[in-house]
mmCIF file of C-alpha atoms in Angstrom:
data_model
loop_
_atom_site.group_PDB
_atom_site.id
_atom_site.type_symbol
_atom_site.label_atom_id
_atom_site.label_comp_id
_atom_site.label_asym_id
_atom_site.label_seq_id
_atom_site.Cartn_x
_atom_site.Cartn_y
_atom_site.Cartn_z
ATOM 1 C CA UNK A 1 106.554 114.906 169.755
ATOM 2 C CA UNK A 2 109.554 116.783 171.179
ATOM 3 C CA UNK A 3 112.117 114.997 168.932
ATOM 4 C CA UNK A 4 110.064 115.829 165.819
ATOM 5 C CA UNK A 5 109.767 119.450 166.909
ATOM 6 C CA UNK A 6 113.565 119.649 167.232
ATOM 7 C CA UNK A 7 114.055 118.026 163.818
ATOM 8 C CA UNK A 8 111.530 120.383 162.217
ATOM 9 C CA UNK A 9 113.065 123.470 163.833
ATOM 10 C CA UNK A 10 116.569 122.439 162.776
ATOM 11 C CA UNK A 11 115.457 121.692 159.221
ATOM 12 C CA UNK A 12 113.748 125.067 158.770
ATOM 13 C CA UNK A 13 116.354 127.172 160.588
ATOM 14 C CA UNK A 14 119.173 125.647 158.524
ATOM 15 C CA UNK A 15 117.144 125.568 155.315
ATOM 16 C CA UNK A 16 118.103 121.943 154.730
ATOM 17 C CA UNK A 17 116.017 118.786 154.356
ATOM 18 C CA UNK A 18 117.183 115.208 154.740
ATOM 19 C CA UNK A 19 117.629 113.676 151.278
ATOM 20 C CA UNK A 20 114.988 111.012 152.013
ATOM 21 C CA UNK A 21 112.398 113.785 152.338
ATOM 22 C CA UNK A 22 113.143 114.794 148.741
ATOM 23 C CA UNK A 23 112.327 111.378 147.297
ATOM 24 C CA UNK A 24 108.887 110.517 145.961
ATOM 25 C CA UNK A 25 107.348 107.312 144.745
ATOM 26 C CA UNK A 26 104.949 108.256 141.975
ATOM 27 C CA UNK A 27 101.798 106.185 141.747
ATOM 28 C CA UNK A 28 99.646 106.726 138.659
ATOM 29 C CA UNK A 29 95.950 107.014 139.552
ATOM 30 C CA UNK A 30 93.468 106.319 136.737
ATOM 31 C CA UNK A 31 91.172 109.255 135.887
ATOM 32 C CA UNK A 32 89.126 108.407 132.781
ATOM 33 C CA UNK A 33 89.333 107.243 129.185
ATOM 34 C CA UNK A 34 91.507 104.470 127.813
ATOM 35 C CA UNK A 35 93.617 102.759 130.452
ATOM 36 C CA UNK A 36 96.339 102.384 127.789
ATOM 37 C CA UNK A 37 96.897 106.171 127.515
ATOM 38 C CA UNK A 38 99.445 107.595 129.982
ATOM 39 C CA UNK A 39 97.643 110.978 129.897
ATOM 40 C CA UNK A 40 94.580 109.374 131.487
ATOM 41 C CA UNK A 41 96.409 108.886 134.786
ATOM 42 C CA UNK A 42 97.121 111.461 137.499
ATOM 43 C CA UNK A 43 100.533 111.123 139.141
ATOM 44 C CA UNK A 44 100.394 111.130 142.944
ATOM 45 C CA UNK A 45 103.628 111.633 144.881
ATOM 46 C CA UNK A 46 104.013 109.417 147.923
ATOM 47 C CA UNK A 47 106.574 111.038 150.204
ATOM 48 C CA UNK A 48 107.878 110.703 153.765
ATOM 49 C CA UNK A 49 105.158 110.917 156.430
ATOM 50 C CA UNK A 50 107.427 113.036 158.650
ATOM 51 C CA UNK A 51 108.064 115.417 155.750
ATOM 52 C CA UNK A 52 104.305 115.604 155.088
ATOM 53 C CA UNK A 53 103.728 116.658 158.699
ATOM 54 C CA UNK A 54 106.249 119.498 158.443
ATOM 55 C CA UNK A 55 104.988 120.471 154.989
ATOM 56 C CA UNK A 56 101.461 120.726 156.396
ATOM 57 C CA UNK A 57 102.612 123.078 159.173
ATOM 58 C CA UNK A 58 104.557 125.232 156.713
ATOM 59 C CA UNK A 59 101.706 125.232 154.180
ATOM 60 C CA UNK A 60 99.285 126.517 156.826
ATOM 61 C CA UNK A 61 101.680 129.339 157.765
ATOM 62 C CA UNK A 62 102.214 130.308 154.121
ATOM 63 C CA UNK A 63 98.454 130.254 153.466
ATOM 64 C CA UNK A 64 97.843 132.509 156.467
ATOM 65 C CA UNK A 65 100.410 134.954 155.063
ATOM 66 C CA UNK A 66 98.970 134.791 151.535
ATOM 67 C CA UNK A 67 95.369 135.181 152.752
ATOM 68 C CA UNK A 68 96.362 138.371 154.574
ATOM 69 C CA UNK A 69 98.455 139.917 151.809
ATOM 70 C CA UNK A 70 98.031 138.337 148.366
ATOM 71 C CA UNK A 71 94.912 136.220 147.804
ATOM 72 C CA UNK A 72 91.863 138.260 146.851
ATOM 73 C CA UNK A 73 88.175 137.362 146.985
ATOM 74 C CA UNK A 74 88.389 136.713 143.242
ATOM 75 C CA UNK A 75 90.724 133.753 143.784
ATOM 76 C CA UNK A 76 88.847 130.450 143.654
ATOM 77 C CA UNK A 77 91.381 127.734 142.827
ATOM 78 C CA UNK A 78 93.229 126.148 145.749
ATOM 79 C CA UNK A 79 91.284 128.187 148.306
ATOM 80 C CA UNK A 80 89.270 126.465 151.016
ATOM 81 C CA UNK A 81 85.524 126.905 150.514
ATOM 82 C CA UNK A 82 85.940 127.994 146.899
ATOM 83 C CA UNK A 83 86.119 125.933 143.727
ATOM 84 C CA UNK A 84 85.586 125.911 139.981
ATOM 85 C CA UNK A 85 81.850 125.876 140.704
ATOM 86 C CA UNK A 86 81.917 128.975 142.932
ATOM 87 C CA UNK A 87 84.037 130.725 140.306
ATOM 88 C CA UNK A 88 81.583 129.797 137.569
ATOM 89 C CA UNK A 89 78.579 130.989 139.590
ATOM 90 C CA UNK A 90 80.279 134.285 140.377
ATOM 91 C CA UNK A 91 81.390 134.958 136.800
ATOM 92 C CA UNK A 92 77.966 134.016 135.378
ATOM 93 C CA UNK A 93 76.385 136.541 137.740
ATOM 94 C CA UNK A 94 78.833 139.201 136.551
ATOM 95 C CA UNK A 95 78.225 138.399 132.859
ATOM 96 C CA UNK A 96 74.451 138.390 133.314
ATOM 97 C CA UNK A 97 74.554 141.736 135.092
ATOM 98 C CA UNK A 98 76.758 143.226 132.344
ATOM 99 C CA UNK A 99 74.421 141.994 129.619
ATOM 100 C CA UNK A 100 71.377 143.283 131.552
ATOM 101 C CA UNK A 101 73.017 146.733 131.505
ATOM 102 C CA UNK A 102 73.578 146.567 127.737
ATOM 103 C CA UNK A 103 77.259 145.695 127.727
ATOM 104 C CA UNK A 104 78.779 143.012 125.519
ATOM 105 C CA UNK A 105 80.721 140.160 127.048
ATOM 106 C CA UNK A 106 83.824 138.575 125.506
ATOM 107 C CA UNK A 107 85.363 135.518 127.148
ATOM 108 C CA UNK A 108 88.806 133.946 126.844
ATOM 109 C CA UNK A 109 89.333 130.500 128.353
ATOM 110 C CA UNK A 110 92.748 129.360 129.615
ATOM 111 C CA UNK A 111 93.618 125.857 130.757
ATOM 112 C CA UNK A 112 96.070 125.728 133.656
ATOM 113 C CA UNK A 113 95.616 121.999 134.125
ATOM 114 C CA UNK A 114 99.345 121.242 133.861
ATOM 115 C CA UNK A 115 100.611 124.492 135.388
ATOM 116 C CA UNK A 116 101.984 122.927 138.568
ATOM 117 C CA UNK A 117 103.612 120.079 136.646
ATOM 118 C CA UNK A 118 105.736 122.422 134.554
ATOM 119 C CA UNK A 119 106.539 125.481 136.692
ATOM 120 C CA UNK A 120 110.322 126.061 136.654
ATOM 121 C CA UNK A 121 111.689 125.984 140.198
ATOM 122 C CA UNK A 122 113.599 129.269 139.844
ATOM 123 C CA UNK A 123 110.421 131.045 138.709
ATOM 124 C CA UNK A 124 108.519 129.622 141.690
ATOM 125 C CA UNK A 125 111.219 130.837 144.099
ATOM 126 C CA UNK A 126 111.159 134.304 142.502
ATOM 127 C CA UNK A 127 107.364 134.486 142.901
ATOM 128 C CA UNK A 128 107.594 133.374 146.536
ATOM 129 C CA UNK A 129 110.150 136.112 147.226
ATOM 130 C CA UNK A 130 107.850 138.656 145.538
ATOM 131 C CA UNK A 131 104.963 137.786 147.908
ATOM 132 C CA UNK A 132 107.125 138.055 151.022
ATOM 133 C CA UNK A 133 108.352 134.488 151.564
ATOM 134 C CA UNK A 134 112.014 135.060 152.448
ATOM 135 C CA UNK A 135 114.771 134.044 154.851
ATOM 136 C CA UNK A 136 115.029 130.544 156.314
ATOM 137 C CA UNK A 137 111.681 129.477 154.881
ATOM 138 C CA UNK A 138 112.646 130.396 151.315
ATOM 139 C CA UNK A 139 115.982 128.591 151.768
ATOM 140 C CA UNK A 140 114.081 125.534 153.040
ATOM 141 C CA UNK A 141 111.761 125.540 150.012
ATOM 142 C CA UNK A 142 114.727 126.027 147.661
ATOM 143 C CA UNK A 143 116.518 123.079 149.254
ATOM 144 C CA UNK A 144 113.415 120.924 148.890
ATOM 145 C CA UNK A 145 113.210 121.725 145.183
ATOM 146 C CA UNK A 146 116.946 121.120 144.670
ATOM 147 C CA UNK A 147 118.015 117.543 143.872
ATOM 148 C CA UNK A 148 114.497 116.149 144.266
ATOM 149 C CA UNK A 149 114.164 112.578 143.028
ATOM 150 C CA UNK A 150 111.258 110.441 141.895
ATOM 151 C CA UNK A 151 110.509 107.007 140.593
ATOM 152 C CA UNK A 152 107.325 105.490 139.231
ATOM 153 C CA UNK A 153 105.819 102.365 140.743
ATOM 154 C CA UNK A 154 103.343 100.309 138.713
ATOM 155 C CA UNK A 155 102.162 96.834 139.735
ATOM 156 C CA UNK A 156 104.992 96.561 142.275
ATOM 157 C CA UNK A 157 107.678 97.341 139.664
ATOM 158 C CA UNK A 158 109.864 100.429 140.177
ATOM 159 C CA UNK A 159 111.566 102.621 137.618
ATOM 160 C CA UNK A 160 115.047 103.983 138.302
ATOM 161 C CA UNK A 161 115.326 107.196 140.333
ATOM 162 C CA UNK A 162 115.189 110.362 138.200
ATOM 163 C CA UNK A 163 115.856 114.014 139.024
ATOM 164 C CA UNK A 164 112.864 116.367 139.075
ATOM 165 C CA UNK A 165 113.627 119.652 137.304
ATOM 166 C CA UNK A 166 110.239 121.363 137.401
ATOM 167 C CA UNK A 167 106.842 121.121 139.011
ATOM 168 C CA UNK A 168 105.740 120.495 142.566
ATOM 169 C CA UNK A 169 104.560 117.239 144.155
ATOM 170 C CA UNK A 170 100.881 116.417 144.040
ATOM 171 C CA UNK A 171 99.069 114.254 146.521
#
């Protein structure tokens, strides 16, 4: 593990990733509906295993920071032990209590389903800076987002490599 530790430390301290770590093979995973509709597939990014190890370490550190300073008890999405269901149960309790006390309840629904597919990289970096992610780590994340490449693989056939201008990898 010592060589990987040295590689990881060098990558983060210099804020630079090897170009192979920025490449993703996109595999479409069928969700539901007609198999002939592209929107019925979820793209999963298959990236370097070594990169995934480092990303996991960094993700855990960022989550620790966010849990201490940014994420509130009202946050349900992307939080361990919470989900759409826990959010729904909590909000239904709040609505029921409000109605029991004679208050009206108005609801607005928003769909963030594609939010992570379309977030501009510069906006993401600005938000990270605003929540205290700075220095070498921010440079490392910026380098990861810069000149990222992807290709789609279906039935063993590969598309040409394309630049990724927005979004973050899923999977």
